[in-house]
Coordinates of C-alpha atoms in Angstrom, one line a residue:
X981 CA -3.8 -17.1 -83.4
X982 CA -3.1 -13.9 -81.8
X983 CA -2.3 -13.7 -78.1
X984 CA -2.8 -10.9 -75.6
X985 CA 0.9 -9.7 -75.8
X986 CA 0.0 -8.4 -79.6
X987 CA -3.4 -6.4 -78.7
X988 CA -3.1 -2.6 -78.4
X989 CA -3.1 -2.1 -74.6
X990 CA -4.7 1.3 -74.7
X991 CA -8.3 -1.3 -76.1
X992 CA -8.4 -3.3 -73.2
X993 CA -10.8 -1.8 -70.7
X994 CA -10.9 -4.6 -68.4
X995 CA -9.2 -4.1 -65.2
X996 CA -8.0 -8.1 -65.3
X997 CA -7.2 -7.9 -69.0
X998 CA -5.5 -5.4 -68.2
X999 CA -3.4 -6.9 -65.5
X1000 CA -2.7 -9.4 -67.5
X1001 CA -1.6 -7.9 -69.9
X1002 CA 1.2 -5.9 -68.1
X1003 CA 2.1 -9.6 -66.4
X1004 CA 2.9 -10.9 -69.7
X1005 CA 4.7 -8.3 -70.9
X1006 CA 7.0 -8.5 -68.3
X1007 CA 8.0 -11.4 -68.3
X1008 CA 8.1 -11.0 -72.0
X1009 CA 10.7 -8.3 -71.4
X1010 CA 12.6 -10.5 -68.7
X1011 CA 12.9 -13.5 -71.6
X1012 CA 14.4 -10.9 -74.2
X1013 CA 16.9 -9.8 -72.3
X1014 CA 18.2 -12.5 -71.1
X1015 CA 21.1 -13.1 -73.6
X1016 CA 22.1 -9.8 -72.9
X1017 CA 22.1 -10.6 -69.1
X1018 CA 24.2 -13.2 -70.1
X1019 CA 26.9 -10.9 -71.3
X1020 CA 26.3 -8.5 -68.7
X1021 CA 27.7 -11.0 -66.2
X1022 CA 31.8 -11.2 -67.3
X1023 CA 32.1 -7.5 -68.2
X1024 CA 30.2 -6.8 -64.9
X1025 CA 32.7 -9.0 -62.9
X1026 CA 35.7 -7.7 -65.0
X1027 CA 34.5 -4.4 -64.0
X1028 CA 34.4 -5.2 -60.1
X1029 CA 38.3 -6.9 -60.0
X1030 CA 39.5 -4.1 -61.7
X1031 CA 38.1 -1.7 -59.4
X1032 CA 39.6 -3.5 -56.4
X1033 CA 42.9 -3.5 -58.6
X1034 CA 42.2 0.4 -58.6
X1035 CA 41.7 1.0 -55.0
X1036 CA 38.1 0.8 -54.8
X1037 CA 36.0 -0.7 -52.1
X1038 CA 33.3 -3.5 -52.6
X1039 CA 30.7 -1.6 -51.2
X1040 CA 31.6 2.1 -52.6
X1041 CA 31.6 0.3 -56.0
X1042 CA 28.2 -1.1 -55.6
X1043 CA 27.3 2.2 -54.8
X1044 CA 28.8 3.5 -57.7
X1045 CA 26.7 1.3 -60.1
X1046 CA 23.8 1.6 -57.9
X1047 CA 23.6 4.9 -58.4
X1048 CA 24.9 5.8 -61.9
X1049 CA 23.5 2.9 -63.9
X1050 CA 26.1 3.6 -66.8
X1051 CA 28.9 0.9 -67.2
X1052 CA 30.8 2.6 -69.6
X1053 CA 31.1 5.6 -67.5
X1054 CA 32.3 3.6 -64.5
X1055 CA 34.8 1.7 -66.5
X1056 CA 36.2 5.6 -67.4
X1057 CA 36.1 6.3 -63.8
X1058 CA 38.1 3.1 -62.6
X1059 CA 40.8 3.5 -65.3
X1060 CA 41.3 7.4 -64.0
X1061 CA 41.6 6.5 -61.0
X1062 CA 44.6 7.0 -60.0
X1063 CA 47.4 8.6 -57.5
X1064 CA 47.6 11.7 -57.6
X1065 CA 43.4 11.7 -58.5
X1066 CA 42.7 14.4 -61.1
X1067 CA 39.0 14.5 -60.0
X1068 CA 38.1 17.5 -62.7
X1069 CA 39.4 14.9 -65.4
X1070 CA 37.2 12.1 -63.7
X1071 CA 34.2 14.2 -63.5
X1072 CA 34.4 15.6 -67.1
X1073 CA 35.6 12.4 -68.9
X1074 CA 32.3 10.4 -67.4
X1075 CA 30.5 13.4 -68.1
X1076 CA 31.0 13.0 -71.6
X1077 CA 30.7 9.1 -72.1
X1078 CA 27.1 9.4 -70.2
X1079 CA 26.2 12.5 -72.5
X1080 CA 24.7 10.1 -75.3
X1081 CA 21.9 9.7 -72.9
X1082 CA 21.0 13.3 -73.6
X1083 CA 20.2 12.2 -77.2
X1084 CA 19.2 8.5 -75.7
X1085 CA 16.6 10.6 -73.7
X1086 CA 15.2 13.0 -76.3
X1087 CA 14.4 9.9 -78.6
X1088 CA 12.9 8.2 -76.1
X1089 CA 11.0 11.1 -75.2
X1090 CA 8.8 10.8 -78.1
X1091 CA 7.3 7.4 -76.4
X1092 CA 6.6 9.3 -72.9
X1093 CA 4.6 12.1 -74.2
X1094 CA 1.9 12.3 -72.3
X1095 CA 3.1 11.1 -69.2
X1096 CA 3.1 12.2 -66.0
X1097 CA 6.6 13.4 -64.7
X1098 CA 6.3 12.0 -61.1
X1099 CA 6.0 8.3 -63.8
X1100 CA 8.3 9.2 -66.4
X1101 CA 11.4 10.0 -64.1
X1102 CA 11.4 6.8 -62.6
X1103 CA 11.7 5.0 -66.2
X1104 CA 14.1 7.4 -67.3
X1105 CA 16.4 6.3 -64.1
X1106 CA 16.8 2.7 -65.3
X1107 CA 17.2 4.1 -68.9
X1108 CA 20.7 1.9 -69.6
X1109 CA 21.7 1.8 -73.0
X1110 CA 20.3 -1.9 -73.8
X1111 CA 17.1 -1.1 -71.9
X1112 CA 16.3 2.4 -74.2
X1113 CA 17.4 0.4 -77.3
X1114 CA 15.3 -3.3 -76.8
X1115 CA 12.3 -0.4 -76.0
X1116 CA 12.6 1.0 -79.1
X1117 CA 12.9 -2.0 -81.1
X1118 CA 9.8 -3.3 -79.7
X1119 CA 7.7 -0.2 -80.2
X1120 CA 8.8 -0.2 -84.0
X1121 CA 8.2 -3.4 -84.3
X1122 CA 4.4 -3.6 -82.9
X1123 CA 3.9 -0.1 -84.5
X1124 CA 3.4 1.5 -81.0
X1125 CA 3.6 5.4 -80.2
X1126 CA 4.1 4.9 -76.6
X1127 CA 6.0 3.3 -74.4
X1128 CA 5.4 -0.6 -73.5
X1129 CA 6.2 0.1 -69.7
X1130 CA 6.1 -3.6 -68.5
X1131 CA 7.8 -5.2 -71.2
X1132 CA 10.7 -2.0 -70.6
X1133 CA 10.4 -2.3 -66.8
X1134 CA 10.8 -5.8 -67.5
X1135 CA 14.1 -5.7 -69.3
X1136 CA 15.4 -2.8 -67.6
X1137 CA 15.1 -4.4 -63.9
X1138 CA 16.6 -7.4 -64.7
X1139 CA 19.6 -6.1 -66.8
X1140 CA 20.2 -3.4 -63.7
X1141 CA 20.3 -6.0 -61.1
X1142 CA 22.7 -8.1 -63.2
X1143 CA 24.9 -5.1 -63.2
X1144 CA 24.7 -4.3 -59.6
X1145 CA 24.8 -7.8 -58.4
X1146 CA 27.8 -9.3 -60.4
X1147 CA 29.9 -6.0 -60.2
X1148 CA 29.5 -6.2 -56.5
X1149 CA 30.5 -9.9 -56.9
X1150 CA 33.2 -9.3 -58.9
X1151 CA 34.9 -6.6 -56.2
X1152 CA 34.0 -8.8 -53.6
X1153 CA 35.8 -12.0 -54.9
X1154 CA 38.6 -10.2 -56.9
X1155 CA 41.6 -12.0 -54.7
X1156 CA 39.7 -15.4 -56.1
X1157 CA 39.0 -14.2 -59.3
X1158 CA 42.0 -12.6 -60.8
X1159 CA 42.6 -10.5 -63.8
X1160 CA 39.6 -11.9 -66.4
X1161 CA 40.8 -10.0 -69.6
X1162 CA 43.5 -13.1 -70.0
X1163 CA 40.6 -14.9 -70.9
X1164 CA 38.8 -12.4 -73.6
X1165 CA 35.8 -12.0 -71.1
X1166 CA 36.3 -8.2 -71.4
X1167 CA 34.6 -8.7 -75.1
X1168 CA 31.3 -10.1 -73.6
X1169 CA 29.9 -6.3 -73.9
X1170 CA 31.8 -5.1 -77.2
X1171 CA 29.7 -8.6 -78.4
X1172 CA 26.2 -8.1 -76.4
X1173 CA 26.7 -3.4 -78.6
X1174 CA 27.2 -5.7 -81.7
X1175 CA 24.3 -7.8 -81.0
X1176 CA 22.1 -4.4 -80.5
X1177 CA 23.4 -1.9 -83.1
X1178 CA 22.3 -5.4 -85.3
X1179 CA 19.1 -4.8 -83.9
X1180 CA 18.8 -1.2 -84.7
X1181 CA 20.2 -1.2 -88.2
X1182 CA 18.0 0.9 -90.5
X1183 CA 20.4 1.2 -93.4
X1184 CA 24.0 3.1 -93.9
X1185 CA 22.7 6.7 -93.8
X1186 CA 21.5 6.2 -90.4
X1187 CA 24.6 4.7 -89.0
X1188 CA 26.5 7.5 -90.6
X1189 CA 27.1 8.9 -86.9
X1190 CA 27.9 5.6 -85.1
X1191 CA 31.0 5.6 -87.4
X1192 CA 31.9 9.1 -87.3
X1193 CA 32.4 8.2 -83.4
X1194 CA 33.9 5.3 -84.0
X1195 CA 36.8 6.5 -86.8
X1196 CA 37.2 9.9 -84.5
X1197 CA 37.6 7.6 -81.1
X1198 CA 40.1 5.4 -82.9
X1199 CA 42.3 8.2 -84.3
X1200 CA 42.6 10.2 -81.4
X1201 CA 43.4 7.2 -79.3
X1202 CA 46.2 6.4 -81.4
X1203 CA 47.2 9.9 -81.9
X1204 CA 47.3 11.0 -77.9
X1205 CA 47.4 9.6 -74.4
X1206 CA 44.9 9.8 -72.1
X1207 CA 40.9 9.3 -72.4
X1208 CA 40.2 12.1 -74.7
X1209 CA 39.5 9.9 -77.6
X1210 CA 36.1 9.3 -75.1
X1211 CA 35.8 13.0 -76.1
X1212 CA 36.2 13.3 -79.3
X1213 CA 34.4 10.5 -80.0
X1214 CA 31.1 11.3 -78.7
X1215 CA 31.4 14.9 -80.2
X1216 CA 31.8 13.7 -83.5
X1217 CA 28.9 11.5 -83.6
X1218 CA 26.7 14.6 -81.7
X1219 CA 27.9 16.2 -84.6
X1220 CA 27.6 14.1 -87.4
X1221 CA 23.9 13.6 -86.6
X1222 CA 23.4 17.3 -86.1
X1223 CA 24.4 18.1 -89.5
X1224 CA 22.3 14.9 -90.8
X1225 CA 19.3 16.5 -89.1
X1226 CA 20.1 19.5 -90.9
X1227 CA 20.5 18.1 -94.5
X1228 CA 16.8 16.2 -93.7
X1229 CA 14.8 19.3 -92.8
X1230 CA 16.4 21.5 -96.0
X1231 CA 15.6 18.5 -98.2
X1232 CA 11.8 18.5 -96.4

């Protein structure tokens, strides 16, 4: 009947249970994310040719995505990258895209309360946008206040070493590969966001925001050149789900 990867892991006082336990849920986190590994793998290559088509080094873009650990931000990077380099715009546009983890981080706060900083850091690091989402989804789902560290560690390693591994690959073999968007492989990711947001659906209301970003990204993208629709965007789902928040506590 029930198996040791459904027990409450703050009951198990026994130092093998215990081990056990964490073991499992590793790997249990390793087997979920696999099918997003699996789209990880084109986008990450597409990312690394077009890096190389950009001027960038194999090695200074694996350090890139060692380092940052957020792809959409690196693709912004690699399409501004240009001569003359406007390094303000560079440093302000990825600014921006990575500024969802701000509200990424404060939701995921509420399952690290209690932890130790020196811990919770660490996590936070390899906090990617699959990883904080397929976390979630799993404490929801098992009814858990905390954080399920080895099942998250679990998908969260894997998913970053894809990342690294195959965008490294993909800079080192661009003069083999070529340009992969002739083939649609650029919509591996767009599918692998679908596949989440699926995930997290909890009705219209909540997804209020996601669309707010979505219609303002798309109208200023057809309305101006440039990356600002990246901008816009992410400021009007901020502040769609800051009004939101506001309607819930008056109605509360």
């Amino acid at each position: 009947m029930d198996t040791i990867s459904t027990y409450d892991h703050t009951a198990i006082t026994c130092p093998i249970q215990e081990k056990a336990f964490q073991k499992q849920e590793f790997w249990r986190g390793v087997k979920d994310a696999l099918p997003i590994m699996l789209g990880f793998i084109p986008f990450a290559l597409v990312l690394g040719a077009s890096a190389v088509g950009a001027g960038f080094k194999w090695y200074e873009l694996s350090l890139l995505t060692t380092t940052n650990l957020a792809g959409g931000s690196e693709f912004t990077v690699v399409s501004l990258w240009q001569n003359p380099l406007n390094i303000p715009l560079i440093v302000a546009m990825a600014t921006l895209v990575n500024s969802r983890h701000i509200i990424m981080g404060a939701t995921f706060s509420l399952l690290l309360k209690g932890m130790p900083k020196k811990k919770a850091l660490p996590l936070l690091f390899v906090m990617i946008d699959e990883s904080w989402a397929m976390a979630i989804a799993d404490a929801q789902k098992h009814g858990r206040k905390a954080l399920n560290v080895p099942y998250y560690l679990g998908v969260a390693i894997l998913l970053c070493l894809t990342w690294i591994v195959f965008t490294t690959a993909g800079a080192y073999f661009a003069p083999l590969i070529g340009d992969l968007k002739q083939y649609g492989m650029d919509m591996a990711f767009t599918a692998v966001f679908l596949v989440l947001l699926k995930g997290m659906w909890r009705g219209f209301q909540a997804a209020l925001p996601w669309l707010a970003s979505l219609l303002g990204a798309g109208l200023c993208h057809h309305l101006f050149d440039g990356a600002w629709y990246v901008a816009v965007g992410a400021l009007a789902g901020v502040a769609t789900a800051f009004f939101m928040g506001d309607d819930r506590t008056e109605k509360n």
